[in-house]
């Protein structure tokens, strides 16, 4: 029987890729993650992607949240939170752990679970432990869901400043003098650990920077000018991480450089310079996010210096096996040498953050930057690669 004259069912339009923007989290950078998510949600092209905002509260609950970028900003010096955006005080979002099923489910006590549809890619804009450190990346690998940014190893290395510096040193990148105090050392011989720090100061001089080994956004960091401030600085760092890092102060200019993965490999942005903030002892959390100390983009460097820091930024990206994006932070010392301070595998994406500003100056605007990261994740498989 011929089917030529039978009515033809209209073809269904292809489904748009679904992006789950996951933000918030259990770290001390919770609020900054929410601000970053607001900027990303605002920038995603809704004609090209469907978007599912998922917030993680500070106690670890995965919540369905409002798609409301205007509510995800720092207002009157107060940071936003997932709890204020969650659609329910009790409901929870569950990702599948079966790689053959990408259906996200939402459930509330006493109610039938509701399917929210499949997720094609996750954009995790979490900062700090329990999100940027490989933990979430491991969950997504188990689930078989592609995601933006580095994998488990690179994320873990990028979060732990101790092992980050070890990796950089093994690849020939120069790092500044530092020492690490681990929890067991502090618990078993507190006086001995403190004596190591004092001896370190005797060798390298004051001031020192005492910081959590696995935190970001300059949270928990103290500039210590002399012995009288040491104990308070150690206590502040340990509030955020039982493992602490002590670094010698480096005299020089703070230079940052963004790295973005293109089809032909990673490329570096124009660098930026962070000038010493007038009202702060150094470029701390308040200077970055509350008072919005502006950076200089592009940095006033010679062509040779610019090429060198761009090369080193890509080298750092490759040394840690990063994917997607990285912000690499350097000191340009008084003798003209670049010393790498750290990398950030999920740098701040707020409108005032240096990473998008550097790419804007390099010809890649914010919406294109977000789109490139999503597309790269969609075309990258999970698992060993």
GROMACS .gro file of C-alpha atoms in nm:
model
  385
    1UNK     CA    1   0.000   0.000   0.000
    2UNK     CA    2   0.143   0.339  -0.096
    3UNK     CA    3   0.196   0.596   0.178
    4UNK     CA    4   0.237   0.892  -0.056
    5UNK     CA    5  -0.111   1.034   0.013
    6UNK     CA    6  -0.117   0.966   0.388
    7UNK     CA    7  -0.078   1.266   0.618
    8UNK     CA    8   0.280   1.304   0.733
    9UNK     CA    9   0.350   1.375   1.101
   10UNK     CA   10   0.553   1.690   1.142
   11UNK     CA   11   0.914   1.639   1.239
   12UNK     CA   12   0.993   1.723   1.599
   13UNK     CA   13   1.244   2.007   1.629
   14UNK     CA   14   1.576   1.890   1.777
   15UNK     CA   15   1.598   1.926   2.153
   16UNK     CA   16   1.827   2.201   2.275
   17UNK     CA   17   2.119   2.083   2.493
   18UNK     CA   18   2.030   2.109   2.860
   19UNK     CA   19   2.285   2.282   3.085
   20UNK     CA   20   2.269   2.236   3.461
   21UNK     CA   21   2.444   2.527   3.631
   22UNK     CA   22   2.552   2.395   3.973
   23UNK     CA   23   2.658   2.652   4.231
   24UNK     CA   24   2.684   2.740   4.599
   25UNK     CA   25   2.838   2.453   4.791
   26UNK     CA   26   2.977   2.380   5.134
   27UNK     CA   27   3.296   2.585   5.118
   28UNK     CA   28   3.363   2.931   5.256
   29UNK     CA   29   3.339   3.058   4.896
   30UNK     CA   30   2.966   2.977   4.882
   31UNK     CA   31   2.851   3.334   4.826
   32UNK     CA   32   3.103   3.409   4.551
   33UNK     CA   33   2.993   3.092   4.373
   34UNK     CA   34   2.634   3.220   4.376
   35UNK     CA   35   2.748   3.553   4.230
   36UNK     CA   36   2.941   3.368   3.959
   37UNK     CA   37   2.635   3.155   3.880
   38UNK     CA   38   2.423   3.466   3.839
   39UNK     CA   39   2.660   3.603   3.577
   40UNK     CA   40   2.680   3.268   3.393
   41UNK     CA   41   2.301   3.224   3.394
   42UNK     CA   42   2.259   3.572   3.252
   43UNK     CA   43   2.512   3.505   2.976
   44UNK     CA   44   2.391   3.165   2.852
   45UNK     CA   45   2.213   3.190   2.517
   46UNK     CA   46   1.858   3.066   2.593
   47UNK     CA   47   1.783   3.025   2.220
   48UNK     CA   48   2.063   2.770   2.206
   49UNK     CA   49   2.042   2.596   2.547
   50UNK     CA   50   1.786   2.497   2.807
   51UNK     CA   51   1.906   2.583   3.157
   52UNK     CA   52   1.850   2.413   3.492
   53UNK     CA   53   1.986   2.605   3.795
   54UNK     CA   54   2.082   2.375   4.086
   55UNK     CA   55   2.213   2.523   4.409
   56UNK     CA   56   2.398   2.336   4.681
   57UNK     CA   57   2.327   2.476   5.026
   58UNK     CA   58   2.600   2.523   5.284
   59UNK     CA   59   2.487   2.205   5.459
   60UNK     CA   60   2.514   2.008   5.133
   61UNK     CA   61   2.150   1.981   5.015
   62UNK     CA   62   2.104   1.999   4.636
   63UNK     CA   63   1.817   2.241   4.581
   64UNK     CA   64   1.610   2.344   4.283
   65UNK     CA   65   1.649   2.721   4.266
   66UNK     CA   66   1.496   3.016   4.092
   67UNK     CA   67   1.647   3.115   3.758
   68UNK     CA   68   1.695   3.467   3.885
   69UNK     CA   69   2.038   3.618   3.812
   70UNK     CA   70   1.926   3.954   3.950
   71UNK     CA   71   1.899   3.797   4.298
   72UNK     CA   72   2.252   3.654   4.283
   73UNK     CA   73   2.458   3.962   4.355
   74UNK     CA   74   2.646   4.118   4.645
   75UNK     CA   75   2.417   4.390   4.783
   76UNK     CA   76   2.520   4.626   5.064
   77UNK     CA   77   2.832   4.413   5.120
   78UNK     CA   78   2.612   4.105   5.184
   79UNK     CA   79   2.671   3.789   4.982
   80UNK     CA   80   2.380   3.589   4.836
   81UNK     CA   81   2.312   3.227   4.935
   82UNK     CA   82   2.139   2.923   4.790
   83UNK     CA   83   1.904   2.907   5.088
   84UNK     CA   84   1.754   3.238   4.981
   85UNK     CA   85   1.706   3.112   4.624
   86UNK     CA   86   1.581   2.757   4.690
   87UNK     CA   87   1.224   2.684   4.584
   88UNK     CA   88   1.175   2.463   4.891
   89UNK     CA   89   1.331   2.429   5.235
   90UNK     CA   90   1.324   2.048   5.211
   91UNK     CA   91   1.317   1.942   4.846
   92UNK     CA   92   1.626   1.788   4.694
   93UNK     CA   93   1.769   1.731   4.345
   94UNK     CA   94   1.928   1.396   4.268
   95UNK     CA   95   2.165   1.327   3.981
   96UNK     CA   96   2.174   0.973   3.842
   97UNK     CA   97   2.476   0.754   3.911
   98UNK     CA   98   2.393   0.534   3.612
   99UNK     CA   99   2.585   0.646   3.301
  100UNK     CA  100   2.301   0.520   3.080
  101UNK     CA  101   2.052   0.758   3.243
  102UNK     CA  102   2.094   1.136   3.263
  103UNK     CA  103   1.750   1.209   3.408
  104UNK     CA  104   1.753   1.449   3.702
  105UNK     CA  105   1.490   1.388   3.970
  106UNK     CA  106   1.343   1.630   4.224
  107UNK     CA  107   1.173   1.505   4.540
  108UNK     CA  108   1.010   1.650   4.850
  109UNK     CA  109   0.910   1.465   5.166
  110UNK     CA  110   0.566   1.307   5.123
  111UNK     CA  111   0.548   1.379   4.749
  112UNK     CA  112   0.600   1.166   4.439
  113UNK     CA  113   0.945   1.234   4.289
  114UNK     CA  114   0.929   1.451   3.977
  115UNK     CA  115   1.151   1.398   3.673
  116UNK     CA  116   1.316   1.721   3.558
  117UNK     CA  117   1.444   1.581   3.230
  118UNK     CA  118   1.786   1.483   3.105
  119UNK     CA  119   2.097   1.692   3.156
  120UNK     CA  120   2.348   1.704   2.871
  121UNK     CA  121   2.624   1.901   3.044
  122UNK     CA  122   2.695   2.043   3.389
  123UNK     CA  123   2.853   2.385   3.435
  124UNK     CA  124   2.992   2.360   3.789
  125UNK     CA  125   3.068   2.710   3.915
  126UNK     CA  126   3.158   2.596   4.265
  127UNK     CA  127   3.467   2.741   4.428
  128UNK     CA  128   3.677   2.570   4.692
  129UNK     CA  129   3.642   2.228   4.860
  130UNK     CA  130   3.345   2.002   4.786
  131UNK     CA  131   3.310   2.123   4.430
  132UNK     CA  132   3.621   2.267   4.269
  133UNK     CA  133   3.856   2.008   4.421
  134UNK     CA  134   3.765   1.700   4.217
  135UNK     CA  135   3.483   1.575   4.442
  136UNK     CA  136   3.199   1.693   4.217
  137UNK     CA  137   3.401   1.602   3.910
  138UNK     CA  138   3.426   1.244   4.041
  139UNK     CA  139   3.048   1.227   4.089
  140UNK     CA  140   2.992   1.350   3.734
  141UNK     CA  141   3.241   1.095   3.599
  142UNK     CA  142   3.047   0.818   3.775
  143UNK     CA  143   2.724   0.959   3.631
  144UNK     CA  144   2.868   0.984   3.280
  145UNK     CA  145   2.759   1.347   3.253
  146UNK     CA  146   2.998   1.583   3.068
  147UNK     CA  147   3.101   1.895   3.255
  148UNK     CA  148   3.284   2.223   3.208
  149UNK     CA  149   3.641   2.246   3.332
  150UNK     CA  150   3.915   2.019   3.456
  151UNK     CA  151   3.882   1.655   3.558
  152UNK     CA  152   3.934   1.490   3.893
  153UNK     CA  153   4.314   1.499   3.911
  154UNK     CA  154   4.366   1.850   3.779
  155UNK     CA  155   4.086   1.985   3.999
  156UNK     CA  156   4.240   1.825   4.308
  157UNK     CA  157   4.589   1.950   4.222
  158UNK     CA  158   4.453   2.297   4.150
  159UNK     CA  159   4.285   2.309   4.492
  160UNK     CA  160   4.572   2.183   4.706
  161UNK     CA  161   4.844   2.447   4.697
  162UNK     CA  162   5.098   2.206   4.847
  163UNK     CA  163   5.072   1.948   4.569
  164UNK     CA  164   5.016   2.217   4.307
  165UNK     CA  165   5.359   2.361   4.387
  166UNK     CA  166   5.513   2.013   4.383
  167UNK     CA  167   5.372   1.950   4.035
  168UNK     CA  168   5.491   2.286   3.906
  169UNK     CA  169   5.839   2.231   4.046
  170UNK     CA  170   5.860   1.888   3.881
  171UNK     CA  171   5.779   2.052   3.544
  172UNK     CA  172   6.044   2.321   3.586
  173UNK     CA  173   5.815   2.609   3.683
  174UNK     CA  174   5.961   2.834   3.950
  175UNK     CA  175   5.766   2.872   4.278
  176UNK     CA  176   5.842   3.088   4.581
  177UNK     CA  177   5.973   2.958   4.916
  178UNK     CA  178   5.704   2.788   5.127
  179UNK     CA  179   5.645   2.526   5.393
  180UNK     CA  180   5.346   2.310   5.481
  181UNK     CA  181   5.213   2.226   5.828
  182UNK     CA  182   4.994   1.915   5.815
  183UNK     CA  183   4.724   1.838   6.073
  184UNK     CA  184   4.906   1.545   6.230
  185UNK     CA  185   5.226   1.747   6.273
  186UNK     CA  186   5.033   2.025   6.447
  187UNK     CA  187   4.846   1.779   6.673
  188UNK     CA  188   5.153   1.579   6.773
  189UNK     CA  189   5.410   1.857   6.812
  190UNK     CA  190   5.254   2.202   6.804
  191UNK     CA  191   5.563   2.371   6.944
  192UNK     CA  192   5.785   2.198   6.691
  193UNK     CA  193   5.558   2.304   6.404
  194UNK     CA  194   5.558   2.663   6.527
  195UNK     CA  195   5.937   2.652   6.558
  196UNK     CA  196   5.961   2.543   6.192
  197UNK     CA  197   5.764   2.851   6.090
  198UNK     CA  198   5.983   3.080   6.301
  199UNK     CA  199   6.297   2.925   6.150
  200UNK     CA  200   6.144   2.975   5.803
  201UNK     CA  201   6.090   3.343   5.885
  202UNK     CA  202   6.449   3.365   6.006
  203UNK     CA  203   6.567   3.234   5.670
  204UNK     CA  204   6.335   3.432   5.440
  205UNK     CA  205   6.234   3.730   5.653
  206UNK     CA  206   5.904   3.885   5.749
  207UNK     CA  207   5.631   3.931   5.642
  208UNK     CA  208   5.495   3.583   5.585
  209UNK     CA  209   5.161   3.480   5.438
  210UNK     CA  210   4.978   3.210   5.634
  211UNK     CA  211   4.693   3.052   5.441
  212UNK     CA  212   4.468   2.745   5.419
  213UNK     CA  213   4.624   2.493   5.182
  214UNK     CA  214   4.291   2.416   5.014
  215UNK     CA  215   4.087   2.735   4.997
  216UNK     CA  216   4.047   3.021   4.752
  217UNK     CA  217   3.927   3.379   4.704
  218UNK     CA  218   4.198   3.485   4.955
  219UNK     CA  219   3.976   3.355   5.237
  220UNK     CA  220   4.160   3.266   5.558
  221UNK     CA  221   4.485   3.432   5.451
  222UNK     CA  222   4.678   3.656   5.689
  223UNK     CA  223   4.980   3.871   5.618
  224UNK     CA  224   5.200   3.832   5.928
  225UNK     CA  225   5.447   4.113   5.988
  226UNK     CA  226   5.615   3.970   6.298
  227UNK     CA  227   5.604   3.694   6.556
  228UNK     CA  228   5.326   3.857   6.757
  229UNK     CA  229   5.069   3.791   6.484
  230UNK     CA  230   5.165   3.433   6.406
  231UNK     CA  231   4.934   3.238   6.639
  232UNK     CA  232   4.626   3.433   6.535
  233UNK     CA  233   4.714   3.381   6.167
  234UNK     CA  234   4.756   3.006   6.216
  235UNK     CA  235   4.420   2.984   6.395
  236UNK     CA  236   4.249   3.179   6.116
  237UNK     CA  237   4.392   2.952   5.844
  238UNK     CA  238   4.298   2.639   6.040
  239UNK     CA  239   3.938   2.760   6.063
  240UNK     CA  240   3.916   2.687   5.691
  241UNK     CA  241   4.158   2.396   5.653
  242UNK     CA  242   4.356   2.188   5.906
  243UNK     CA  243   4.643   2.181   5.655
  244UNK     CA  244   4.811   2.521   5.627
  245UNK     CA  245   5.067   2.678   5.400
  246UNK     CA  246   5.326   2.940   5.495
  247UNK     CA  247   5.478   3.144   5.214
  248UNK     CA  248   5.759   3.395   5.203
  249UNK     CA  249   5.659   3.736   5.070
  250UNK     CA  250   5.780   3.797   4.716
  251UNK     CA  251   5.869   4.152   4.617
  252UNK     CA  252   5.731   4.228   4.276
  253UNK     CA  253   5.421   4.287   4.065
  254UNK     CA  254   5.115   4.059   4.066
  255UNK     CA  255   5.040   3.940   3.714
  256UNK     CA  256   4.752   3.714   3.608
  257UNK     CA  257   4.689   3.534   3.281
  258UNK     CA  258   4.387   3.338   3.158
  259UNK     CA  259   4.405   3.011   2.967
  260UNK     CA  260   4.117   2.885   2.752
  261UNK     CA  261   4.102   2.559   2.559
  262UNK     CA  262   4.034   2.606   2.188
  263UNK     CA  263   3.992   2.342   1.917
  264UNK     CA  264   4.366   2.345   1.852
  265UNK     CA  265   4.468   2.346   2.218
  266UNK     CA  266   4.502   2.590   2.509
  267UNK     CA  267   4.572   2.955   2.443
  268UNK     CA  268   4.662   3.237   2.680
  269UNK     CA  269   4.481   3.569   2.712
  270UNK     CA  270   4.643   3.906   2.742
  271UNK     CA  271   4.774   3.930   3.101
  272UNK     CA  272   4.645   4.163   3.370
  273UNK     CA  273   4.817   4.333   3.661
  274UNK     CA  274   4.674   4.360   4.011
  275UNK     CA  275   4.800   4.688   4.159
  276UNK     CA  276   4.847   4.710   4.536
  277UNK     CA  277   4.504   4.806   4.679
  278UNK     CA  278   4.506   5.139   4.862
  279UNK     CA  279   4.283   5.037   5.154
  280UNK     CA  280   4.412   4.682   5.207
  281UNK     CA  281   4.738   4.521   5.311
  282UNK     CA  282   4.724   4.296   5.004
  283UNK     CA  283   4.474   4.172   4.742
  284UNK     CA  284   4.245   4.001   4.993
  285UNK     CA  285   3.878   3.893   4.976
  286UNK     CA  286   3.746   4.240   5.060
  287UNK     CA  287   3.964   4.402   4.794
  288UNK     CA  288   3.858   4.148   4.532
  289UNK     CA  289   3.485   4.122   4.581
  290UNK     CA  290   3.355   4.390   4.817
  291UNK     CA  291   3.557   4.698   4.724
  292UNK     CA  292   3.618   4.569   4.369
  293UNK     CA  293   3.978   4.682   4.338
  294UNK     CA  294   4.025   4.717   3.961
  295UNK     CA  295   4.297   4.533   3.775
  296UNK     CA  296   4.491   4.675   3.482
  297UNK     CA  297   4.402   4.500   3.155
  298UNK     CA  298   4.620   4.452   2.964
  299UNK     CA  299   4.911   4.460   3.203
  300UNK     CA  300   5.180   4.719   3.120
  301UNK     CA  301   5.446   4.466   3.026
  302UNK     CA  302   5.703   4.457   2.748
  303UNK     CA  303   5.620   4.234   2.449
  304UNK     CA  304   5.884   3.990   2.572
  305UNK     CA  305   5.736   3.980   2.924
  306UNK     CA  306   5.386   3.930   2.785
  307UNK     CA  307   5.497   3.640   2.566
  308UNK     CA  308   5.683   3.482   2.857
  309UNK     CA  309   5.395   3.493   3.104
  310UNK     CA  310   5.156   3.360   2.838
  311UNK     CA  311   5.393   3.071   2.771
  312UNK     CA  312   5.424   2.995   3.142
  313UNK     CA  313   5.046   3.008   3.192
  314UNK     CA  314   4.995   2.746   2.921
  315UNK     CA  315   5.281   2.540   3.066
  316UNK     CA  316   5.107   2.545   3.406
  317UNK     CA  317   4.778   2.442   3.242
  318UNK     CA  318   4.950   2.147   3.077
  319UNK     CA  319   5.158   2.052   3.383
  320UNK     CA  320   4.846   2.001   3.595
  321UNK     CA  321   4.658   1.824   3.309
  322UNK     CA  322   4.390   2.094   3.309
  323UNK     CA  323   4.095   2.117   3.072
  324UNK     CA  324   3.865   2.397   2.968
  325UNK     CA  325   3.999   2.696   3.158
  326UNK     CA  326   4.250   2.819   3.415
  327UNK     CA  327   4.361   3.147   3.564
  328UNK     CA  328   4.732   3.144   3.639
  329UNK     CA  329   4.872   3.391   3.895
  330UNK     CA  330   5.234   3.504   3.894
  331UNK     CA  331   5.472   3.744   4.061
  332UNK     CA  332   5.708   3.938   3.836
  333UNK     CA  333   5.998   3.980   4.075
  334UNK     CA  334   6.228   4.277   4.096
  335UNK     CA  335   6.496   4.088   3.904
  336UNK     CA  336   6.256   4.032   3.610
  337UNK     CA  337   6.168   3.668   3.676
  338UNK     CA  338   5.815   3.523   3.670
  339UNK     CA  339   5.734   3.307   3.973
  340UNK     CA  340   5.405   3.119   3.965
  341UNK     CA  341   5.192   3.157   4.276
  342UNK     CA  342   4.894   2.935   4.189
  343UNK     CA  343   4.637   2.832   3.932
  344UNK     CA  344   4.261   2.841   3.969
  345UNK     CA  345   4.073   2.572   3.774
  346UNK     CA  346   3.735   2.746   3.818
  347UNK     CA  347   3.823   3.114   3.848
  348UNK     CA  348   3.569   3.372   3.950
  349UNK     CA  349   3.324   3.447   3.671
  350UNK     CA  350   3.162   3.752   3.826
  351UNK     CA  351   3.135   4.058   3.603
  352UNK     CA  352   3.432   4.215   3.786
  353UNK     CA  353   3.645   3.898   3.786
  354UNK     CA  354   3.980   3.915   3.612
  355UNK     CA  355   3.940   3.598   3.403
  356UNK     CA  356   3.651   3.723   3.185
  357UNK     CA  357   3.804   4.072   3.175
  358UNK     CA  358   4.129   3.932   3.034
  359UNK     CA  359   3.942   3.738   2.765
  360UNK     CA  360   3.726   4.038   2.684
  361UNK     CA  361   4.047   4.231   2.616
  362UNK     CA  362   4.166   3.935   2.406
  363UNK     CA  363   3.859   3.948   2.180
  364UNK     CA  364   3.641   3.684   2.349
  365UNK     CA  365   3.337   3.844   2.514
  366UNK     CA  366   3.157   3.699   2.815
  367UNK     CA  367   2.872   3.523   2.628
  368UNK     CA  368   3.116   3.371   2.377
  369UNK     CA  369   3.343   3.262   2.661
  370UNK     CA  370   3.057   3.080   2.834
  371UNK     CA  371   2.945   2.924   2.505
  372UNK     CA  372   3.296   2.801   2.422
  373UNK     CA  373   3.324   2.631   2.760
  374UNK     CA  374   2.986   2.459   2.722
  375UNK     CA  375   3.061   2.345   2.368
  376UNK     CA  376   3.401   2.209   2.467
  377UNK     CA  377   3.239   2.009   2.749
  378UNK     CA  378   2.967   1.873   2.518
  379UNK     CA  379   3.233   1.744   2.279
  380UNK     CA  380   3.452   1.590   2.552
  381UNK     CA  381   3.376   1.243   2.683
  382UNK     CA  382   3.383   1.144   3.047
  383UNK     CA  383   3.611   0.866   3.170
  384UNK     CA  384   3.977   0.817   3.086
  385UNK     CA  385   4.088   1.056   2.814
   0.00000   0.00000   0.00000
